[in-house]
Coordinates of C-alpha atoms in Angstrom, one line a residue:
Chain A
M1 CA -19.9 -33.4 55.1
S2 CA -18.4 -32.1 52.5
K3 CA -18.7 -28.7 54.8
V4 CA -15.0 -27.2 56.8
L5 CA -15.7 -26.6 59.8
V6 CA -13.6 -23.0 60.9
F7 CA -12.5 -22.9 65.0
G8 CA -10.2 -20.9 67.1
H9 CA -9.5 -22.3 71.0
K10 CA -11.3 -22.7 74.2
N11 CA -12.2 -20.2 76.0
P12 CA -13.0 -18.5 73.1
D13 CA -11.2 -14.5 72.9
T14 CA -12.8 -12.0 70.4
D15 CA -9.2 -12.9 68.2
T16 CA -10.1 -16.4 68.3
I17 CA -13.9 -15.6 67.6
T18 CA -13.8 -12.9 65.1
S19 CA -10.6 -14.7 63.2
A20 CA -13.2 -17.7 62.4
L21 CA -15.8 -15.3 61.5
V22 CA -13.5 -13.9 59.4
Y23 CA -12.0 -17.0 57.5
A24 CA -15.5 -18.9 56.9
Y25 CA -16.2 -15.2 55.2
L26 CA -13.0 -15.3 53.4
K27 CA -13.4 -19.1 52.2
N28 CA -17.0 -18.8 50.8
Q29 CA -16.0 -15.9 48.4
L30 CA -12.9 -18.2 47.3
G31 CA -16.2 -21.2 46.9
V32 CA -15.4 -22.9 50.0
E33 CA -18.1 -24.2 51.9
A34 CA -16.7 -22.9 55.8
E35 CA -19.0 -23.1 58.3
A36 CA -17.6 -20.9 61.8
V37 CA -18.8 -22.6 64.8
R38 CA -17.1 -21.4 68.9
L39 CA -15.7 -23.8 71.2
G40 CA -17.1 -22.4 74.8
E41 CA -18.9 -18.4 75.7
P42 CA -18.1 -15.1 74.0
N43 CA -16.6 -12.5 76.8
D44 CA -17.8 -9.1 77.5
E45 CA -16.2 -8.2 75.2
T46 CA -16.6 -10.2 72.2
K47 CA -20.3 -9.5 72.6
F48 CA -19.7 -6.3 72.2
A49 CA -18.0 -6.0 68.7
L50 CA -20.2 -9.5 67.4
E51 CA -23.6 -6.5 68.0
K52 CA -21.0 -3.2 66.8
F53 CA -20.9 -4.3 63.5
G54 CA -24.1 -6.9 63.5
F55 CA -23.0 -10.7 63.9
E56 CA -24.8 -13.1 65.7
A57 CA -21.8 -15.5 68.1
P58 CA -20.7 -18.7 66.2
R59 CA -22.5 -21.9 67.2
L60 CA -21.3 -24.3 70.2
V61 CA -20.6 -26.8 69.1
E62 CA -19.0 -29.6 71.6
K63 CA -17.5 -31.9 69.0
V64 CA -16.1 -31.9 65.6
A65 CA -16.1 -35.5 64.0
T66 CA -19.6 -36.0 63.9
E67 CA -20.2 -32.6 61.9
A68 CA -17.8 -32.6 59.7
N69 CA -14.3 -34.9 58.0
E70 CA -12.2 -31.4 57.7
V71 CA -11.0 -28.7 59.5
I72 CA -9.6 -24.8 60.3
L73 CA -8.1 -24.2 62.8
V74 CA -7.0 -20.4 64.3
D75 CA -6.0 -18.5 66.4
H76 CA -4.5 -21.6 68.0
N77 CA -2.7 -25.5 67.3
E78 CA -1.7 -26.6 69.9
F79 CA -4.4 -29.9 70.9
Q80 CA -5.1 -29.4 74.5
Q81 CA -6.3 -26.1 73.6
S82 CA -9.0 -27.7 70.8
A83 CA -12.1 -29.8 69.9
D84 CA -11.9 -32.8 72.6
D85 CA -11.9 -34.7 69.1
I86 CA -9.9 -33.4 67.4
A87 CA -6.9 -36.6 66.6
D88 CA -10.7 -37.8 64.6
V89 CA -11.3 -34.9 62.3
T90 CA -8.7 -33.8 58.9
I91 CA -6.8 -30.4 59.9
T92 CA -6.6 -29.0 56.0
E93 CA -5.1 -25.6 57.6
V94 CA -4.3 -23.2 60.5
I95 CA -3.9 -19.5 60.7
D96 CA -2.0 -18.8 63.8
H97 CA 0.4 -16.1 65.6
H98 CA 1.5 -18.8 68.4
R99 CA 3.7 -21.5 68.8
I100 CA 3.8 -24.6 67.9
A101 CA 3.3 -27.9 70.5
N102 CA 1.1 -31.1 70.8
F103 CA 0.7 -30.0 66.8
E104 CA 0.7 -32.9 64.6
T105 CA -1.1 -33.8 60.9
A106 CA -0.8 -37.0 59.0
A107 CA -0.7 -35.3 55.7
P108 CA -0.2 -32.3 54.5
L109 CA -2.1 -28.9 54.7
Y110 CA -1.9 -25.6 54.5
Y111 CA -0.1 -23.8 57.5
R112 CA 0.7 -20.2 57.6
A113 CA 1.7 -19.1 61.1
E114 CA 3.9 -15.4 61.7
P115 CA 4.9 -14.2 64.8
V116 CA 3.1 -11.4 65.2
G117 CA 0.2 -9.1 67.6
C118 CA -3.2 -11.0 66.9
T119 CA -4.1 -13.5 63.9
A120 CA -6.5 -11.0 62.1
T121 CA -3.4 -9.1 61.1
I122 CA -2.3 -12.4 59.0
L123 CA -6.0 -12.7 58.4
N124 CA -5.6 -9.3 56.5
K125 CA -2.6 -10.2 54.5
I126 CA -4.3 -13.4 53.3
F127 CA -7.2 -11.5 51.6
K128 CA -4.6 -9.4 49.3
E129 CA -2.9 -12.2 48.7
N130 CA -6.3 -13.4 47.6
G131 CA -7.9 -10.5 46.3
I132 CA -10.6 -10.3 47.7
E133 CA -11.6 -7.3 49.3
V134 CA -12.2 -6.3 53.2
P135 CA -16.4 -5.4 53.5
A136 CA -16.8 -2.7 56.6
N137 CA -18.6 -5.5 59.1
I138 CA -15.2 -8.1 58.4
A139 CA -13.0 -5.6 58.7
G140 CA -15.1 -4.0 62.5
L141 CA -14.4 -7.8 63.1
M142 CA -10.4 -7.4 62.8
V143 CA -9.6 -4.4 63.7
S144 CA -11.8 -5.5 67.5
A145 CA -9.7 -8.6 67.2
I146 CA -6.3 -6.4 66.9
V147 CA -7.3 -4.0 69.7
S148 CA -8.4 -7.0 71.6
D149 CA -4.7 -8.9 71.7
T150 CA -2.2 -5.7 71.9
L151 CA -4.5 -3.8 74.8
L152 CA -5.2 -1.1 72.2
L153 CA -2.0 -1.0 70.7
K154 CA 0.4 -1.3 73.3
S155 CA 1.3 -4.5 74.7
P156 CA 5.2 -5.2 74.1
T157 CA 3.4 -8.7 71.2
C158 CA 2.3 -5.9 69.3
T159 CA 4.4 -5.3 65.8
E160 CA 4.4 -2.4 62.9
Q161 CA 2.6 -4.7 61.0
D162 CA -0.8 -4.7 63.2
V163 CA -0.4 -1.1 64.2
K164 CA -0.3 -1.0 59.9
A165 CA -3.7 -3.6 59.6
A166 CA -5.1 -1.5 63.4
K167 CA -5.3 1.5 60.9
E168 CA -6.2 0.8 57.9
L169 CA -8.8 -2.3 59.3
A170 CA -10.4 1.5 61.7
E171 CA -10.7 3.3 58.5
I172 CA -12.5 0.8 56.2
A173 CA -14.7 -0.3 59.3
G174 CA -15.5 3.3 59.9
V175 CA -15.0 3.8 63.2
N176 CA -12.5 5.8 65.0
L177 CA -9.7 3.5 66.0
D178 CA -8.9 4.7 69.5
E179 CA -12.5 5.8 70.7
Y180 CA -14.1 2.6 69.3
G181 CA -10.9 1.1 70.6
L182 CA -11.6 1.7 74.5
A183 CA -14.8 1.5 74.4
M184 CA -14.6 -2.2 73.3
L185 CA -11.8 -2.3 75.7
K186 CA -14.2 -1.1 78.6
A187 CA -17.1 -3.2 78.1
G188 CA -14.5 -5.9 78.8
A189 CA -13.0 -4.5 81.6
D190 CA -16.4 -3.3 83.8
L191 CA -15.4 -6.3 86.7
S192 CA -17.6 -4.3 89.0
D193 CA -20.6 -7.2 89.2
K194 CA -17.9 -10.5 88.1
A195 CA -18.6 -13.0 90.9
L196 CA -14.8 -13.5 92.1
E197 CA -15.1 -17.3 91.5
D198 CA -15.7 -16.4 88.2
L199 CA -12.5 -14.0 87.2
L200 CA -10.7 -15.9 89.2
S201 CA -11.1 -19.1 85.7
L202 CA -11.3 -16.4 82.7
D203 CA -7.9 -16.2 81.3
A204 CA -6.0 -18.7 83.7
K205 CA -3.1 -21.0 82.4
E206 CA -1.2 -23.1 84.2
F207 CA 3.0 -23.7 83.9
D208 CA 4.9 -25.5 85.7
M209 CA 8.4 -23.3 86.2
N210 CA 11.8 -26.1 87.1
G211 CA 9.2 -28.4 88.8
K212 CA 6.8 -25.4 91.0
K213 CA 3.0 -25.7 89.3
I214 CA 2.1 -21.6 88.7
V215 CA -0.8 -20.6 86.9
I216 CA -1.1 -17.1 86.1
A217 CA -4.9 -15.6 85.9
Q218 CA -4.9 -12.2 84.2
V219 CA -8.2 -9.7 83.9
N220 CA -8.4 -7.1 82.0
A221 CA -10.6 -3.8 84.1
V222 CA -10.7 0.2 83.8
D223 CA -11.0 0.5 88.0
V224 CA -8.5 -2.1 89.3
N225 CA -10.8 -1.1 92.8
D226 CA -13.7 -3.4 91.2
V227 CA -11.0 -5.8 92.3
L228 CA -8.8 -4.5 94.5
S229 CA -11.5 -3.2 97.3
R230 CA -12.4 -6.9 97.2
Q231 CA -9.1 -8.4 98.0
D232 CA -10.4 -10.3 100.9
E233 CA -12.5 -12.7 99.5
L234 CA -9.9 -13.1 96.5
T235 CA -7.2 -14.1 99.2
N236 CA -9.0 -16.0 100.4
L237 CA -10.0 -17.8 97.1
L238 CA -7.0 -17.3 95.6
N239 CA -6.0 -20.1 99.4
K240 CA -8.5 -22.3 98.8
E241 CA -7.3 -22.9 94.9
V242 CA -3.3 -23.3 96.4
A243 CA -4.1 -26.2 98.4
E244 CA -7.2 -28.0 96.3
K245 CA -4.7 -27.8 93.1
G246 CA -1.4 -28.2 94.8
L247 CA 0.0 -24.8 93.8
D248 CA 3.3 -23.2 94.7
L249 CA 2.4 -20.2 93.2
F250 CA -1.3 -18.8 92.3
F251 CA -0.4 -15.1 90.7
F252 CA -3.6 -13.3 90.2
V253 CA -2.7 -10.5 88.5
V254 CA -5.3 -7.5 87.7
T255 CA -4.8 -4.8 84.1
D256 CA -5.6 -1.7 84.6
I257 CA -6.4 -1.0 80.9
L258 CA -6.2 2.5 80.8
N259 CA -2.9 3.5 83.0
N260 CA -1.1 0.1 80.9
D261 CA -0.3 -1.3 84.4
S262 CA -0.1 -4.1 86.6
V263 CA -1.0 -5.2 89.8
A264 CA -0.6 -8.9 91.1
V265 CA -2.5 -10.5 93.9
P266 CA -0.3 -13.8 94.8
A267 CA -0.9 -16.8 97.0
G268 CA 1.0 -20.0 98.1
S269 CA 4.6 -20.7 99.3
V270 CA 6.8 -18.6 97.3
I271 CA 5.0 -15.1 97.8
E272 CA 8.2 -13.2 98.1
E273 CA 10.4 -14.7 95.6
S274 CA 7.6 -13.9 93.0
A275 CA 7.8 -10.6 93.8
K276 CA 11.9 -10.7 94.2
A277 CA 11.5 -11.1 90.1
F278 CA 10.0 -7.9 89.6
N279 CA 12.5 -6.5 91.9
A280 CA 9.2 -5.6 94.1
T281 CA 8.2 -6.9 97.2
V282 CA 4.7 -7.8 98.3
E283 CA 3.0 -4.9 100.4
N284 CA -0.6 -4.9 101.7
G285 CA -0.5 -8.4 99.7
Q286 CA 0.3 -6.5 96.3
I287 CA 3.0 -6.6 94.1
K288 CA 2.9 -3.4 92.3
L289 CA 3.6 -4.1 88.2
P290 CA 4.5 -0.4 86.5
G291 CA 4.3 -1.3 82.8
V292 CA 3.4 -4.5 83.3
V293 CA 0.5 -5.5 81.1
S294 CA 1.5 -9.1 78.8
R295 CA 1.4 -12.6 80.8
K296 CA 3.6 -13.8 77.7
K297 CA 6.2 -11.1 77.4
Q298 CA 6.3 -9.9 80.7
I299 CA 5.1 -12.0 83.6
V300 CA 5.8 -15.6 82.4
P301 CA 9.5 -14.9 81.4
V302 CA 9.7 -13.5 84.6
L303 CA 8.9 -16.2 86.9
T304 CA 10.7 -18.7 84.7
E305 CA 13.5 -16.9 85.1
Q306 CA 12.7 -16.6 89.1
F307 CA 12.2 -19.7 89.4
A308 CA 14.8 -21.4 86.6
Chain B
M1 CA 26.0 -15.9 66.7
S2 CA 24.3 -13.2 64.7
K3 CA 24.4 -14.6 61.3
V4 CA 20.9 -17.6 61.4
L5 CA 21.2 -21.0 59.0
V6 CA 19.2 -21.9 56.5
F7 CA 19.4 -26.2 56.0
G8 CA 16.9 -28.6 54.6
H9 CA 17.1 -32.5 56.5
K10 CA 19.7 -35.1 56.2
N11 CA 20.4 -37.6 52.7
P12 CA 19.4 -34.2 51.1
D13 CA 17.7 -34.0 48.1
T14 CA 17.5 -31.1 45.3
D15 CA 14.7 -29.4 46.6
T16 CA 16.5 -29.7 50.2
I17 CA 19.6 -28.2 48.4
T18 CA 17.9 -25.6 46.7
S19 CA 15.7 -24.0 48.5
A20 CA 18.4 -23.7 51.4
L21 CA 20.4 -21.8 48.5
V22 CA 17.7 -19.5 47.0
Y23 CA 15.8 -18.9 50.5
A24 CA 18.8 -17.9 52.0
Y25 CA 19.2 -16.0 48.9
L26 CA 16.1 -14.4 50.0
K27 CA 17.2 -13.2 52.5
N28 CA 20.0 -11.2 51.6
Q29 CA 17.7 -9.1 49.3
L30 CA 15.9 -8.4 52.7
G31 CA 18.7 -7.6 54.9
V32 CA 18.7 -10.8 56.7
E33 CA 22.7 -12.0 57.5
A34 CA 22.1 -15.8 56.0
E35 CA 24.0 -18.5 55.2
A36 CA 22.8 -22.0 53.3
V37 CA 24.2 -25.1 54.6
R38 CA 23.4 -28.3 54.4
L39 CA 23.7 -32.1 56.4
G40 CA 24.5 -34.5 54.3
E41 CA 26.4 -35.2 50.8
P42 CA 24.1 -34.0 47.2
N43 CA 23.3 -36.7 44.6
D44 CA 24.2 -36.5 41.4
E45 CA 21.2 -35.2 40.4
T46 CA 21.5 -32.1 42.9
K47 CA 25.7 -31.5 41.6
F48 CA 24.6 -31.4 37.6
A49 CA 21.3 -28.1 38.8
L50 CA 24.3 -27.0 41.2
E51 CA 27.0 -27.3 38.3
K52 CA 24.3 -26.3 35.4
F53 CA 23.5 -23.3 37.0
G54 CA 27.0 -22.0 38.7
F55 CA 26.8 -22.8 42.4
E56 CA 28.9 -24.5 44.3
A57 CA 27.5 -26.5 47.1
P58 CA 26.1 -25.5 50.3
R59 CA 28.4 -25.6 53.5
L60 CA 28.3 -28.7 55.2
V61 CA 27.4 -28.9 58.9
E62 CA 27.4 -31.4 61.8
K63 CA 26.2 -29.5 64.3
V64 CA 24.2 -26.3 63.9
A65 CA 23.9 -24.8 67.8
T66 CA 28.1 -24.3 67.5
E67 CA 27.8 -21.8 65.4
A68 CA 23.6 -20.1 65.5
N69 CA 21.6 -19.8 67.5
E70 CA 18.5 -18.9 65.4
V71 CA 17.5 -20.7 62.2
I72 CA 15.2 -21.1 59.2
L73 CA 14.1 -25.0 57.7
V74 CA 13.9 -25.5 54.8
D75 CA 11.3 -28.6 53.1
H76 CA 11.3 -30.9 56.5
N77 CA 10.2 -29.6 59.8
E78 CA 10.6 -33.1 61.8
F79 CA 13.2 -33.0 64.0
Q80 CA 15.1 -36.7 63.5
Q81 CA 15.3 -35.3 60.1
S82 CA 17.0 -32.5 60.8
A83 CA 19.9 -32.0 62.8
D84 CA 21.6 -33.8 65.7
D85 CA 21.1 -30.4 68.0
I86 CA 17.7 -29.4 66.4
A87 CA 16.5 -29.0 70.0
D88 CA 19.1 -26.5 71.3
V89 CA 19.1 -23.7 68.6
T90 CA 15.9 -21.3 67.5
I91 CA 13.9 -21.7 64.5
T92 CA 12.4 -18.8 63.6
E93 CA 11.0 -20.0 60.1
V94 CA 9.6 -22.9 58.7
I95 CA 8.9 -23.3 54.7
D96 CA 7.7 -26.6 53.8
H97 CA 5.2 -28.7 51.9
H98 CA 5.6 -32.0 54.5
R99 CA 2.7 -32.9 57.1
I100 CA 3.6 -31.9 60.9
A101 CA 5.5 -33.6 63.0
N102 CA 7.6 -34.2 65.3
F103 CA 7.9 -31.1 65.5
E104 CA 7.5 -27.8 68.6
T105 CA 8.7 -23.9 69.3
A106 CA 9.3 -22.4 72.1
A107 CA 7.6 -19.1 71.0
P108 CA 6.3 -18.2 67.9
L109 CA 8.0 -18.4 64.4
Y110 CA 6.7 -17.5 60.8
Y111 CA 5.8 -21.3 59.8
R112 CA 4.5 -21.8 56.4
A113 CA 3.8 -24.5 54.4
E114 CA 1.4 -25.5 51.7
P115 CA 0.2 -28.6 50.3
V116 CA 2.3 -28.5 46.7
G117 CA 4.6 -30.7 45.5
C118 CA 7.5 -28.6 46.1
T119 CA 9.2 -26.0 48.6
A120 CA 10.5 -24.2 45.6
T121 CA 6.9 -23.1 44.8
I122 CA 6.1 -21.5 48.1
L123 CA 9.4 -20.4 47.3
N124 CA 8.2 -18.6 44.0
K125 CA 4.8 -17.3 46.2
I126 CA 7.3 -15.8 48.5
F127 CA 9.5 -13.7 46.2
K128 CA 6.2 -11.9 45.3
E129 CA 5.1 -11.3 48.0
N130 CA 8.2 -9.5 48.9
G131 CA 8.6 -7.6 45.4
I132 CA 11.7 -9.3 45.2
E133 CA 13.1 -10.6 41.6
V134 CA 14.2 -14.3 41.0
P135 CA 17.2 -14.1 39.1
A136 CA 18.3 -16.3 36.9
N137 CA 20.3 -18.8 38.0
I138 CA 17.8 -18.3 41.6
A139 CA 15.2 -19.8 38.8
G140 CA 17.2 -21.9 37.6
L141 CA 18.3 -24.1 40.9
M142 CA 13.6 -23.8 41.7
V143 CA 12.9 -24.9 38.3
S144 CA 15.2 -27.9 38.8
A145 CA 13.7 -28.5 42.6
I146 CA 10.3 -29.0 41.0
V147 CA 11.5 -31.5 38.5
S148 CA 12.9 -33.6 41.2
D149 CA 10.3 -33.2 43.4
T150 CA 7.8 -34.2 41.2
L151 CA 9.5 -35.8 38.4
L152 CA 9.1 -33.6 35.6
L153 CA 5.5 -32.4 36.1
K154 CA 4.4 -36.0 36.7
S155 CA 4.0 -37.1 39.8
P156 CA 1.0 -37.4 42.2
T157 CA 1.9 -35.2 44.1
C158 CA 2.0 -32.2 41.3
T159 CA -0.2 -29.7 41.9
E160 CA -1.3 -26.9 39.4
Q161 CA 0.5 -25.2 41.6
D162 CA 3.9 -26.5 41.0
V163 CA 3.2 -26.9 37.1
K164 CA 2.7 -22.8 36.9
A165 CA 5.6 -21.7 39.1
A166 CA 7.9 -24.9 36.8
K167 CA 7.1 -22.3 33.2
E168 CA 7.8 -19.2 34.8
L169 CA 10.2 -20.6 36.1
A170 CA 12.1 -22.8 33.1
E171 CA 11.8 -18.7 30.9
I172 CA 13.6 -16.9 33.8
A173 CA 16.2 -19.8 33.5
G174 CA 16.8 -19.3 30.1
V175 CA 15.9 -23.0 29.6
N176 CA 13.5 -25.5 27.9
L177 CA 11.8 -27.3 31.0
D178 CA 10.4 -31.2 29.3
E179 CA 14.8 -30.8 28.2
Y180 CA 16.7 -29.3 30.5
G181 CA 14.6 -31.4 33.0
L182 CA 14.8 -34.8 31.4
A183 CA 18.6 -34.5 31.2
M184 CA 18.5 -33.6 34.9
L185 CA 16.5 -36.6 36.5
K186 CA 18.9 -38.9 34.0
A187 CA 21.9 -37.5 35.4
G188 CA 20.7 -38.5 39.0
A189 CA 19.4 -41.7 37.5
D190 CA 22.3 -43.3 36.3
L191 CA 22.8 -46.5 38.4
S192 CA 24.8 -49.1 35.6
D193 CA 28.3 -47.8 38.1
K194 CA 26.1 -47.9 41.8
A195 CA 26.7 -50.3 44.4
L196 CA 23.4 -51.6 44.5
E197 CA 24.6 -51.8 48.6
D198 CA 24.9 -47.5 48.4
L199 CA 21.4 -47.7 46.6
L200 CA 19.2 -50.0 49.6
S201 CA 19.9 -47.0 52.0
L202 CA 20.2 -43.6 49.4
D203 CA 16.6 -43.1 50.1
A204 CA 15.4 -45.7 52.1
K205 CA 12.4 -44.5 55.0
E206 CA 11.6 -47.1 57.9
F207 CA 7.7 -47.0 58.4
D208 CA 5.4 -49.3 61.2
M209 CA 2.2 -50.6 59.3
N210 CA 0.1 -51.9 62.2
G211 CA 2.8 -53.4 64.2
K212 CA 4.7 -54.7 61.2
K213 CA 8.8 -52.8 60.8
I214 CA 8.5 -52.6 57.1
V215 CA 11.4 -50.7 55.1
I216 CA 10.2 -48.9 51.8
A217 CA 13.9 -47.7 49.8
Q218 CA 13.5 -46.1 46.1
V219 CA 15.5 -45.3 43.0
N220 CA 14.6 -43.4 40.2
A221 CA 16.6 -45.0 36.9
V222 CA 16.6 -44.2 33.1
D223 CA 17.3 -47.7 32.7
V224 CA 15.8 -50.1 35.3
N225 CA 18.4 -53.3 33.9
D226 CA 21.3 -51.7 35.5
V227 CA 19.7 -52.2 37.9
L228 CA 17.2 -55.6 37.6
S229 CA 20.0 -57.3 36.0
R230 CA 21.8 -57.8 39.1
Q231 CA 18.8 -58.9 41.5
D232 CA 20.5 -62.2 42.7
E233 CA 22.9 -59.8 44.4
L234 CA 20.6 -57.6 45.2
T235 CA 17.9 -60.3 46.4
N236 CA 21.0 -61.5 49.2
L237 CA 21.2 -58.0 50.2
L238 CA 17.9 -57.6 51.1
N239 CA 17.5 -60.3 53.0
K240 CA 20.5 -59.8 54.8
E241 CA 18.8 -56.3 55.9
V242 CA 14.9 -57.9 56.6
A243 CA 17.3 -60.6 59.2
E244 CA 19.5 -57.9 60.4
K245 CA 16.6 -55.8 61.4
G246 CA 14.0 -57.6 62.1
L247 CA 11.9 -56.4 59.3
D248 CA 8.7 -58.0 57.9
L249 CA 9.0 -56.8 54.2
F250 CA 11.3 -54.8 52.9
F251 CA 10.3 -52.8 49.9
F252 CA 13.0 -52.0 47.1
V253 CA 10.9 -50.1 44.4
V254 CA 13.0 -49.4 41.4
T255 CA 11.2 -46.3 38.4
D256 CA 12.0 -45.7 35.3
I257 CA 11.4 -42.2 35.3
L258 CA 11.1 -42.0 31.1
N259 CA 8.0 -44.6 30.9
N260 CA 6.7 -43.6 34.4
D261 CA 6.6 -47.0 35.4
S262 CA 8.1 -48.9 38.7
V263 CA 9.0 -52.7 39.9
A264 CA 9.2 -54.1 43.3
V265 CA 11.8 -56.2 44.2
P266 CA 10.2 -57.5 48.0
A267 CA 11.6 -59.0 50.6
G268 CA 10.4 -60.7 53.5
S269 CA 8.3 -63.1 55.2
V270 CA 4.6 -60.7 53.9
I271 CA 6.2 -60.8 50.1
E272 CA 2.9 -62.4 48.6
E273 CA 0.4 -59.6 50.6
S274 CA 2.9 -57.1 49.5
A275 CA 1.8 -58.1 45.7
K276 CA -2.0 -58.7 46.4
A277 CA -2.3 -54.9 47.6
F278 CA -1.4 -53.9 43.7
N279 CA -4.0 -56.2 42.1
A280 CA -0.2 -58.0 41.6
T281 CA 2.2 -61.1 42.0
V282 CA 4.7 -61.9 42.7
E283 CA 6.5 -63.3 39.0
N284 CA 10.6 -63.9 39.4
G285 CA 11.9 -62.1 42.8
Q286 CA 9.8 -58.9 41.3
I287 CA 6.3 -57.1 41.3
K288 CA 5.6 -54.4 38.4
L289 CA 4.0 -51.7 39.1
P290 CA 2.5 -50.1 35.9
G291 CA 1.9 -46.2 36.4
V292 CA 3.1 -45.8 40.1
V293 CA 5.8 -43.1 41.0
S294 CA 5.5 -41.3 44.5
R295 CA 6.1 -43.9 47.2
K296 CA 4.2 -40.9 49.2
K297 CA 0.4 -40.6 47.2
Q298 CA 1.0 -44.5 45.9
I299 CA 2.6 -46.9 47.5
V300 CA 3.1 -45.5 51.4
P301 CA -0.8 -45.7 51.8
V302 CA -1.3 -49.1 49.5
L303 CA 0.6 -51.3 52.1
T304 CA -0.4 -49.3 55.2
E305 CA -4.7 -50.1 54.0
Q306 CA -3.1 -54.2 53.5
F307 CA -2.2 -53.9 56.5
A308 CA -4.2 -52.8 58.5

């Protein structure tokens, strides 16, 4: 039980999976027995990155208290996004880049959060602070995480620190940042063979906006028509979700990763208001969102203000 | 309103007051308009340190939202220990060495907590990471904070990092660590002219231990007889507090900073049990606690276990 488990959030993305592997490696180098694990299935983009740099996905775990007394969280801190039994173990460290909420410890810990675009950017600093070299394959995982979280450095969440780290790590990994980054994003954004049911839940988050129950889901696409050509079926599914969950709005966003635009397909009773929030109108059941790529920075605050 | 306020906890101690001054200085060096403020009166020990290194106490504030949109917390994070209107401002940074609880933000922030004995030890690292030199007078404040929080490196909360930082900073400040440290501790530990009423609340914390309402207060003394010679009056005051606040136990601890021992004067209905927790007995209304100096590490866990 002396081993410490390192893991990211449920519904894992590339930053969460790779940061667990990368930080477990760093702890091992520092003489700590640490193992990366995961709380869910890696998506296609993450699988592409792992394969490219010769890694297996970390082991899947359901509960953590049966395996370890101490754990390290990467890329998250809110307990509802973590292991179900997170309250039963001691959290010794957190490395994260999100807001802090629903988080509490009984004892002092190492907590390192910075307002940057990606956990890997912080990990890159921690390697330097400890004088540990980043090997090529680990650098590959880290650059993959930055590309994923910042949509190849184009998201408004991306900071100068992320840009600098991505360039540095791409060189160590021996990949061309733009070419590799685009290939990786495309691997996760081929939606042509995906069932719409799966897309609805792939990356959906629920929000309470002044009493309104609103779900905002986002998928990345190389070709938005892979989804929009099935709009009738999509709208039916969305309406079903709205009815079953008592939602005021299901805001389904398809983001074009090549042109950095998005299209929303809304369902629910406040469709027109949601379009108005973006100074737009609903046309053919769609709302065009030019230049919008970040749910955190460009969608949530706009809808929050609209329904305030 | 572009200025950021930097402050520590209510009932300020030396680490909290000096860390606000030190971190505001560092932010200024980095081009950020920052001002250190305080949420309460500095104690005698802190006044001694400020005077020694040529500083005025930071400005006292009651509320912060009227003065700034953004604040930085040092040496604390729990909202009940912070400014009353802390929920109305944006916390952009936290530098701390305590557990995390009752803390929440709406947006990502810079949060730096490490399980070391003193905030100043972490600040010393941040100076280095930013390539900023620590001036002699700032180093003096920082070494004062480490001496205070670790009782001159003797508390079980003290880590190797604290020892290393204290030695390094004493040299920069141009003081002899042991001589200056003892002089500073003594300045805050002369209790001969203090009213007992004031000592009761100087550093008292309330705990819920398995339904029992327990207050543990601690004062540092050069001569424990400055307090114990007034034991009858003290016991009367403690019994009054127990009755008024419905306490099960008021555990009043006088710590001998020269010999690193403590004596407890308990009041309430579970006096004998509290002594048993330390394998001791109550004699003449006192419990001898040889080698005990840290409430956090040596008193709270022992009583918690006893009443579990």
